[in-house]
mmCIF file of C-alpha atoms in Angstrom:
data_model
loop_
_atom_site.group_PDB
_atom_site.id
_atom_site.type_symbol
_atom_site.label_atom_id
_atom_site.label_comp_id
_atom_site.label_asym_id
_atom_site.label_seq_id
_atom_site.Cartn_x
_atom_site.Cartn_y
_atom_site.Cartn_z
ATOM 1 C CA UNK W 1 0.000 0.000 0.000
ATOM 2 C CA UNK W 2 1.488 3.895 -0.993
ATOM 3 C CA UNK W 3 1.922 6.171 1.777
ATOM 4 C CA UNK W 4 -1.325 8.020 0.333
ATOM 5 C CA UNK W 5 -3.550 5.251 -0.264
ATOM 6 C CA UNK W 6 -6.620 5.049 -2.859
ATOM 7 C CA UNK W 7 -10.105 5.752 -1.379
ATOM 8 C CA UNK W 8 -13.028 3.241 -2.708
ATOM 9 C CA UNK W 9 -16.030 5.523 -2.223
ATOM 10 C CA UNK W 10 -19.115 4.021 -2.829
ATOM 11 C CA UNK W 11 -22.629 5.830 -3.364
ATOM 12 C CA UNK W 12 -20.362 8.646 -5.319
ATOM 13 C CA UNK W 13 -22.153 10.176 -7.746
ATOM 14 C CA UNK W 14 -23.911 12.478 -5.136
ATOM 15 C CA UNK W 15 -24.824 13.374 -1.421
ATOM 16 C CA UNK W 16 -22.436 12.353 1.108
ATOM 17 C CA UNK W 17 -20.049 10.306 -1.326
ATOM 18 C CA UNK W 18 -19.423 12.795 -3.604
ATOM 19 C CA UNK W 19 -18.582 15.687 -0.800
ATOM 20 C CA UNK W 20 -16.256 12.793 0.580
ATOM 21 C CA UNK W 21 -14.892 12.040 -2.750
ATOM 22 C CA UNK W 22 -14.134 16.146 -2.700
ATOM 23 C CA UNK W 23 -12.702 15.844 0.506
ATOM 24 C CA UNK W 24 -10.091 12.679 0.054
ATOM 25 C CA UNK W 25 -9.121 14.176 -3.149
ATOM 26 C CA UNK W 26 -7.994 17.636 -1.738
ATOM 27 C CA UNK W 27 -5.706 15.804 0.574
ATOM 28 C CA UNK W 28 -4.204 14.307 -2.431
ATOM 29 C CA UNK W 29 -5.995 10.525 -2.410
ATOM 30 C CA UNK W 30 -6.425 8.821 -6.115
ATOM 31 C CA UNK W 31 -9.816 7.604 -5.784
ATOM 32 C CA UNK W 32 -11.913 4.760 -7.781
ATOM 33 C CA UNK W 33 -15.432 5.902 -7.738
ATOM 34 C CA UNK W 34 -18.383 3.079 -7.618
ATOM 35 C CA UNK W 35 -22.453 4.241 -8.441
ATOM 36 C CA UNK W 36 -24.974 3.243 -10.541
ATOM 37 C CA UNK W 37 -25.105 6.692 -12.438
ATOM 38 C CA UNK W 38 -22.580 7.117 -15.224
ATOM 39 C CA UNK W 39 -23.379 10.307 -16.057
ATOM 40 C CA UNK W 40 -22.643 11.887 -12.300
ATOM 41 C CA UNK W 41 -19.454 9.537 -11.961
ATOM 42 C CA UNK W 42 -18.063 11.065 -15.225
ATOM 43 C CA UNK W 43 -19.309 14.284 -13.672
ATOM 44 C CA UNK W 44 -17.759 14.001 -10.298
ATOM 45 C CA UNK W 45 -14.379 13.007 -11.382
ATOM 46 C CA UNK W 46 -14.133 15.249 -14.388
ATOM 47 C CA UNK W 47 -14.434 17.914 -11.508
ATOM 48 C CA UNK W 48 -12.111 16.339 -9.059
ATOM 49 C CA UNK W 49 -9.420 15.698 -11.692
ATOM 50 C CA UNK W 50 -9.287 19.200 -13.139
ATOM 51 C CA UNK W 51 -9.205 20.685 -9.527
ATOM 52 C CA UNK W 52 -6.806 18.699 -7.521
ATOM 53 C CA UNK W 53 -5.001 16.418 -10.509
ATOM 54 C CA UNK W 54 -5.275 13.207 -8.532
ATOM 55 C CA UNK W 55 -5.648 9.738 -10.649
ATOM 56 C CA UNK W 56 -9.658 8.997 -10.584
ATOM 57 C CA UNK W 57 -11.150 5.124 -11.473
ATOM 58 C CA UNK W 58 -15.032 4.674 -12.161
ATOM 59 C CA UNK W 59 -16.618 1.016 -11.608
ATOM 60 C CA UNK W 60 -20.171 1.826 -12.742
ATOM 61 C CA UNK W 61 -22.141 -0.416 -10.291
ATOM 62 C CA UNK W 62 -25.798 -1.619 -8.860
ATOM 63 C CA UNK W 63 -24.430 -3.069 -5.482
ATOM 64 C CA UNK W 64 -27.751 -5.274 -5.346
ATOM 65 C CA UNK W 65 -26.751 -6.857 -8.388
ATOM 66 C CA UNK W 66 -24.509 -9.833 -7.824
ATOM 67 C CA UNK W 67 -22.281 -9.712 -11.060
ATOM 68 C CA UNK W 68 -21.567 -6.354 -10.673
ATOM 69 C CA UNK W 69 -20.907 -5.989 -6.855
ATOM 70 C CA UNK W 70 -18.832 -8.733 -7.251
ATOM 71 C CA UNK W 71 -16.722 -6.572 -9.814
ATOM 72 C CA UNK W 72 -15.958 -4.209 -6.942
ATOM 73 C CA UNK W 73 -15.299 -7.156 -4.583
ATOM 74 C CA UNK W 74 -12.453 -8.263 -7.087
ATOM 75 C CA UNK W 75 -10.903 -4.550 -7.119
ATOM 76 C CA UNK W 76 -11.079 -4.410 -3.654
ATOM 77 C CA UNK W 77 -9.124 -7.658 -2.962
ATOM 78 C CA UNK W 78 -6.762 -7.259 -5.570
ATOM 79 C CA UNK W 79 -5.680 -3.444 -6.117
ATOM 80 C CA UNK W 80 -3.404 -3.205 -3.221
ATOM 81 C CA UNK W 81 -3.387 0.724 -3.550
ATOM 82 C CA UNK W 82 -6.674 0.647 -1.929
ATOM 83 C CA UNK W 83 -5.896 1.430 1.488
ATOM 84 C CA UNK W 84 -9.801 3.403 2.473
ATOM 85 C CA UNK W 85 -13.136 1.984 1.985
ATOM 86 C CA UNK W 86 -16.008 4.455 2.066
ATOM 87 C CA UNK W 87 -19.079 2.408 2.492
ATOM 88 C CA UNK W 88 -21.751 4.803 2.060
ATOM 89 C CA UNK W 89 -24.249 3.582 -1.010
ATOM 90 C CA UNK W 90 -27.114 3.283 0.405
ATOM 91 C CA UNK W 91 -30.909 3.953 0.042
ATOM 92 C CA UNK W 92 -34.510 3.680 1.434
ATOM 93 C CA UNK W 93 -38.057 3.399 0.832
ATOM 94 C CA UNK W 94 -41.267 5.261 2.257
ATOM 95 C CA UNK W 95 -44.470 3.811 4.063
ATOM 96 C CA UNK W 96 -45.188 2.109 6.829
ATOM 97 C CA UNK W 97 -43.728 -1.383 6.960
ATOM 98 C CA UNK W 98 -47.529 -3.466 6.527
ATOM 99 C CA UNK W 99 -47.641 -0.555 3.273
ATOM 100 C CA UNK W 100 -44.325 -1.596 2.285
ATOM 101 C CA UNK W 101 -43.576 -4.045 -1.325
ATOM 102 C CA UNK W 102 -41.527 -7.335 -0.048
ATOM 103 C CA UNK W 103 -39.425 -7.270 -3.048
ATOM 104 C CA UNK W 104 -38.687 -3.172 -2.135
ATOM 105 C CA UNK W 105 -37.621 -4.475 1.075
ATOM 106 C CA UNK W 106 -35.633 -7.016 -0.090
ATOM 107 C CA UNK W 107 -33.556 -4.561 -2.066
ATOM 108 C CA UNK W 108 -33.069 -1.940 0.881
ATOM 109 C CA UNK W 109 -31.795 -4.943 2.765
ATOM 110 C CA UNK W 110 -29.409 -6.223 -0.168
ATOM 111 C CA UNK W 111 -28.008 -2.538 -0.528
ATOM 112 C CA UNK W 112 -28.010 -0.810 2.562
ATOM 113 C CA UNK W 113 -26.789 -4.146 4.677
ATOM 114 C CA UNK W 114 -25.869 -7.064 2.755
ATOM 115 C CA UNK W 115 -23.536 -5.044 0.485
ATOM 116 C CA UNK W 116 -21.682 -2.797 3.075
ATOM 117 C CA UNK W 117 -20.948 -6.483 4.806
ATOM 118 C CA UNK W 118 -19.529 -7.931 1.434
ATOM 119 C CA UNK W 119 -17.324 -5.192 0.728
ATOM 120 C CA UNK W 120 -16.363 -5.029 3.814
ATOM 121 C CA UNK W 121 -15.358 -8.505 3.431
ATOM 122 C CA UNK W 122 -13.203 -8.638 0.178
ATOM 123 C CA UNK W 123 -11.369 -5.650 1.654
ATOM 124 C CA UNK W 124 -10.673 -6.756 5.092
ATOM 125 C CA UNK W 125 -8.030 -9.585 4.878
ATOM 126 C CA UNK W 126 -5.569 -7.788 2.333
ATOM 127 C CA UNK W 127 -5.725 -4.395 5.131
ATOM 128 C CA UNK W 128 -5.654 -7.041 8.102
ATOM 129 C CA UNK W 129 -2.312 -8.612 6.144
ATOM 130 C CA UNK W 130 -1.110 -5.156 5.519
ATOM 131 C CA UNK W 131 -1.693 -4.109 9.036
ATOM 132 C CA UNK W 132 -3.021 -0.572 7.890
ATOM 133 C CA UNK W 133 -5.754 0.609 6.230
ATOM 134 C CA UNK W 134 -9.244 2.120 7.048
ATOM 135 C CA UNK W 135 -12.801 1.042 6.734
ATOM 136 C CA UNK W 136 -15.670 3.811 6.799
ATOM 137 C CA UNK W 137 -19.199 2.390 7.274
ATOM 138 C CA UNK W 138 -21.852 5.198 6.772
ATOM 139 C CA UNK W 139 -24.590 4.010 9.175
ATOM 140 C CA UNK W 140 -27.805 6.320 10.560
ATOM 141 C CA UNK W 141 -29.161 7.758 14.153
ATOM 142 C CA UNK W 142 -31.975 5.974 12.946
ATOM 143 C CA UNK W 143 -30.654 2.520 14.032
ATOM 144 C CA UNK W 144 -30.686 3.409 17.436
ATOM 145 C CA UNK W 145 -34.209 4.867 17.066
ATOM 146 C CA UNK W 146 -37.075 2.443 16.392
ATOM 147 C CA UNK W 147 -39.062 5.289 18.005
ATOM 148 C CA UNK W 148 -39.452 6.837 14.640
ATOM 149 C CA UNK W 149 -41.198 4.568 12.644
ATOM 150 C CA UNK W 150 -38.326 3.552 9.883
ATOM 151 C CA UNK W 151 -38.647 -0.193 10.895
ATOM 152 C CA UNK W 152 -36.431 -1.927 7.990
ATOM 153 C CA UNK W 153 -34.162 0.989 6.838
ATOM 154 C CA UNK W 154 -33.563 1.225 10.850
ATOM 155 C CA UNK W 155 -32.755 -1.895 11.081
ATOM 156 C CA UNK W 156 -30.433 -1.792 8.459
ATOM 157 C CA UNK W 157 -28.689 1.120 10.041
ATOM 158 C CA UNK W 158 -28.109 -0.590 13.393
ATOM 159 C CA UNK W 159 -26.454 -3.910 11.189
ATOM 160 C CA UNK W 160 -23.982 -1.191 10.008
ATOM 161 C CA UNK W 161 -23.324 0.100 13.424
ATOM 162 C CA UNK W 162 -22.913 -3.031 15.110
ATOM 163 C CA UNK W 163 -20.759 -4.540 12.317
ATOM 164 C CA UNK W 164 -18.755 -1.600 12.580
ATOM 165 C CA UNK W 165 -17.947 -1.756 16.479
ATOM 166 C CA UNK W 166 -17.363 -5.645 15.689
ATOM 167 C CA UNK W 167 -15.262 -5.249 13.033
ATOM 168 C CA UNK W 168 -13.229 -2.557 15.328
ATOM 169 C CA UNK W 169 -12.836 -4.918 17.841
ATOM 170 C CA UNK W 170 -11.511 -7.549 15.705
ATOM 171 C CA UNK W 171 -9.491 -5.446 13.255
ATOM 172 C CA UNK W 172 -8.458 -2.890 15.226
ATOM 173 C CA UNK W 173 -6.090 -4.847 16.799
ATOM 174 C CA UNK W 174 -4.658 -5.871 13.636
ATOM 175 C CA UNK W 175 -3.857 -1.852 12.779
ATOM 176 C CA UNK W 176 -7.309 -1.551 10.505
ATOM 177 C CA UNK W 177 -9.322 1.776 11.819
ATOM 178 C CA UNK W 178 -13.091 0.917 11.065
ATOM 179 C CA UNK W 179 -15.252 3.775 11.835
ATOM 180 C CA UNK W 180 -19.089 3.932 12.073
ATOM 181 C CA UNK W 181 -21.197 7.241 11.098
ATOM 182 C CA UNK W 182 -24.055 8.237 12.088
ATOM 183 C CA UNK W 183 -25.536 10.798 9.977
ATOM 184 C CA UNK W 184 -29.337 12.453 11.357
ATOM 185 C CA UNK W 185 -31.418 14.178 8.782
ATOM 186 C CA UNK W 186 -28.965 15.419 6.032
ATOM 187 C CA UNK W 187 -29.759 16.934 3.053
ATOM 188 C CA UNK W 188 -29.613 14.554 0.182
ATOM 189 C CA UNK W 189 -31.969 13.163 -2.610
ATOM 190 C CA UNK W 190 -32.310 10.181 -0.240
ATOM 191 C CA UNK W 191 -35.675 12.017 1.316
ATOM 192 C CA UNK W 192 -37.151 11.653 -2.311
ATOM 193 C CA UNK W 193 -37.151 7.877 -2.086
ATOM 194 C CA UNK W 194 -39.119 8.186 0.675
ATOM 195 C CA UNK W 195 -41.977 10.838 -0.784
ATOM 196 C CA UNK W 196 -40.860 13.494 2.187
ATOM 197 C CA UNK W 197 -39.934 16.819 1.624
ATOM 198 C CA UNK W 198 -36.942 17.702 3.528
ATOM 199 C CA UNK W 199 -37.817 21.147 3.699
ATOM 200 C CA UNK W 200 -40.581 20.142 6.320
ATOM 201 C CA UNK W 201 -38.241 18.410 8.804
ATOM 202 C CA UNK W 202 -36.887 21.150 11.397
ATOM 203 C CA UNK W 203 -33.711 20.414 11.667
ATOM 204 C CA UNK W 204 -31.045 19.208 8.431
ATOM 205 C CA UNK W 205 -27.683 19.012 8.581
ATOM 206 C CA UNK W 206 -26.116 20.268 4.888
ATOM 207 C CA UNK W 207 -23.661 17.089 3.419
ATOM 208 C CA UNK W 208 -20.619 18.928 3.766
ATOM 209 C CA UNK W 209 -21.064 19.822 7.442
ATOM 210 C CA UNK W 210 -21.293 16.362 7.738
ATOM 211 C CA UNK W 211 -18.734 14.864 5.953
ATOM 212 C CA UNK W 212 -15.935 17.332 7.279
ATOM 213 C CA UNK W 213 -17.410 16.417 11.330
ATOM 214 C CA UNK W 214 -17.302 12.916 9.982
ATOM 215 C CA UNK W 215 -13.600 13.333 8.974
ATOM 216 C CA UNK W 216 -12.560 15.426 11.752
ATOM 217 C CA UNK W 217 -13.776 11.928 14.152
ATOM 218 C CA UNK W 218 -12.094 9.409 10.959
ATOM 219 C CA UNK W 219 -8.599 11.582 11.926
ATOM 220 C CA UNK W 220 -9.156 11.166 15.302
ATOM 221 C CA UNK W 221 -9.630 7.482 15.087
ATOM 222 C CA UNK W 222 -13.084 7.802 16.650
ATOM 223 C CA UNK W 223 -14.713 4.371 15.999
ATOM 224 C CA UNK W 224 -18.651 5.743 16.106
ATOM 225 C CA UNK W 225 -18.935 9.401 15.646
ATOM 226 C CA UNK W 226 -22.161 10.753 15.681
ATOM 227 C CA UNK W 227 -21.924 14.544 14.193
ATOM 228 C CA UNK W 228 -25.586 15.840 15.257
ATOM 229 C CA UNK W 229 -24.741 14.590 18.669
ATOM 230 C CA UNK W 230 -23.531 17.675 21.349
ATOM 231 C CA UNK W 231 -23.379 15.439 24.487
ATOM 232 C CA UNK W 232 -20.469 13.094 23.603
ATOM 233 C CA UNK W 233 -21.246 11.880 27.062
ATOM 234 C CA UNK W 234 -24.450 10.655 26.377
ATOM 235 C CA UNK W 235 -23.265 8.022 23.978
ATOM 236 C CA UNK W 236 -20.414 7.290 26.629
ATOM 237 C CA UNK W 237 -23.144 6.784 29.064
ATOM 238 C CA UNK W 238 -25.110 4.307 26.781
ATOM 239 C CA UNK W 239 -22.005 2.429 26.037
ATOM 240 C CA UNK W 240 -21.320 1.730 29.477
ATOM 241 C CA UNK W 241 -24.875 0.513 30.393
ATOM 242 C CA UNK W 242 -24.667 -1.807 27.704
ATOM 243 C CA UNK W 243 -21.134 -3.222 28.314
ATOM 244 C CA UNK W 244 -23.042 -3.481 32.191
ATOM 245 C CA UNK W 245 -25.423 -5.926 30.978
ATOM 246 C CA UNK W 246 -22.851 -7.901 29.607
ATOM 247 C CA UNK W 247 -21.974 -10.508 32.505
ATOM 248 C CA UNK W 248 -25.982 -10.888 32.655
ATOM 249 C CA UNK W 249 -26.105 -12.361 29.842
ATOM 250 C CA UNK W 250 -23.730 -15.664 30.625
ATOM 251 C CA UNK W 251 -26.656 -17.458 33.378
ATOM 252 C CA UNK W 252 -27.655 -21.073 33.319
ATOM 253 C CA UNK W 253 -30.524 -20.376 34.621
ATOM 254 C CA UNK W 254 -33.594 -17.796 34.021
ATOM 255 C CA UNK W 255 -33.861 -14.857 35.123
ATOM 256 C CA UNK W 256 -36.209 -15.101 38.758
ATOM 257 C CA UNK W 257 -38.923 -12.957 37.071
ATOM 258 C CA UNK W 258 -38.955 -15.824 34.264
ATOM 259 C CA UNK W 259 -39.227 -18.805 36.673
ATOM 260 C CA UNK W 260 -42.687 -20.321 37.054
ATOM 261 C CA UNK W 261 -44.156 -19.442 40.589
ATOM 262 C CA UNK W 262 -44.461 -22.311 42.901
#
């Protein structure tokens, strides 16, 4: 791997990807660029090449679509230049979940899980064996929040979160940084998948205000970083309770409020 490694950004052609596509580039990254949209790819590095003259790649790619996700596996495993995975592709759907099309749901689970765990994958040993590198899981607030109603892109979220802090764990050790982020409402064209109009929620964070918070937690090694979050100390809080629970969990028996009354 080069002392300034390549960045796999995926999700690139717009929103979050493309401001972090912006962002690697001005500090001098080559990049390979992965989205469905030609058009915006060509777009987006036409941009970033004039600007900041770094070397720009473009796998045109439907990460639900098993030939062509598996294209990106291959580059990930085999171009040792790639040091950064941004996995950030990701979508959603609107509705309520008894509203919501079983084949829709099947796809939002394919993209915004399954394929963030694949890449994730074909990327992992060659960093592991390197003993650098960084993995960048774009996750959501909303995985921690069944309270509002997204029941399956939610749950999606929080499989990117806690893959993230497992993958940490495990690869961390090993000299791979894997951060998780946890975007709230930001302003992308995700809110038009959905049928909401983001100028009707009351608070939005604009992309770039969170990509640079996002970076300023990737350079500090931060493995969750939460930019909409002021209390630091609240998520400290809710790691501890949960790391609590953990000897609870190890009982041969029931719990007594479980066990049948005499």
């Amino acid at each position: 791997m080069t002392a300034t490694p390549a960045v796999l950004i995926t999700g690139a052609s717009t929103g979050i990807g493309a401001v972090y596509a912006d962002r690697f580039a001005r500090r001098g990254h080559d990049l390979v660029l992965v989205a469905r949209n030609r058009t915006r790819l060509d777009d987006v590095a036409v941009r970033l090449r004039d600007e900041t003259g770094v070397k720009i790649d473009i796998l045109q790619a439907d990460l639900t679509n098993l030939e062509e996700i598996a294209a990106v596996e291959t580059r990930l495993r085999e171009d040792r230049r790639i040091g950064v995975l941004i996995n950030n592709a990701g979508g959603s759907i609107g509705g309520s979940f008894v509203a919501q099309n079983t084949g829709d749901i099947a796809q939002l689970v394919a993209l915004n899980a399954a394929a963030v765990a694949r890449l994730a994958s074909a990327v992992a040993p060659r960093l592991a064996e390197a003993g650098e590198g960084a993995i960048v899981n774009i996750s959501s607030v909303v995985g921690l929040a069944p309270e509002l109603g997204m029941a399956v892109y939610g749950a999606t979220k929080a499989f990117v979160t806690f893959l993230s802090q497992g993958l940490s764990l495990e690869l961390g050790p090993k000299g791979v940084y894997v951060q998780a982020v946890l975007p709230g409402a930001t302003r992308t064209e995700i809110w038009d998948q959905t049928g909401v109009d983001v100028n009707t929620l009351p608070a939005v964070m604009e992309v770039a205000d969170l990509v640079d918070a996002a970076l300023i937690g990737f350079d500090r090694r931060e493995p969750v970083t939460i930019p909409p979050l002021y209390d630091a100390g609240q998520w400290d809080a809710y790691q501890g309770l949960r790391q609590a629970m953990l000897p609870g969990f190890a009982q041969a028996l029931p719990a007594e409020r479980y066990r049948a009354a005499d």
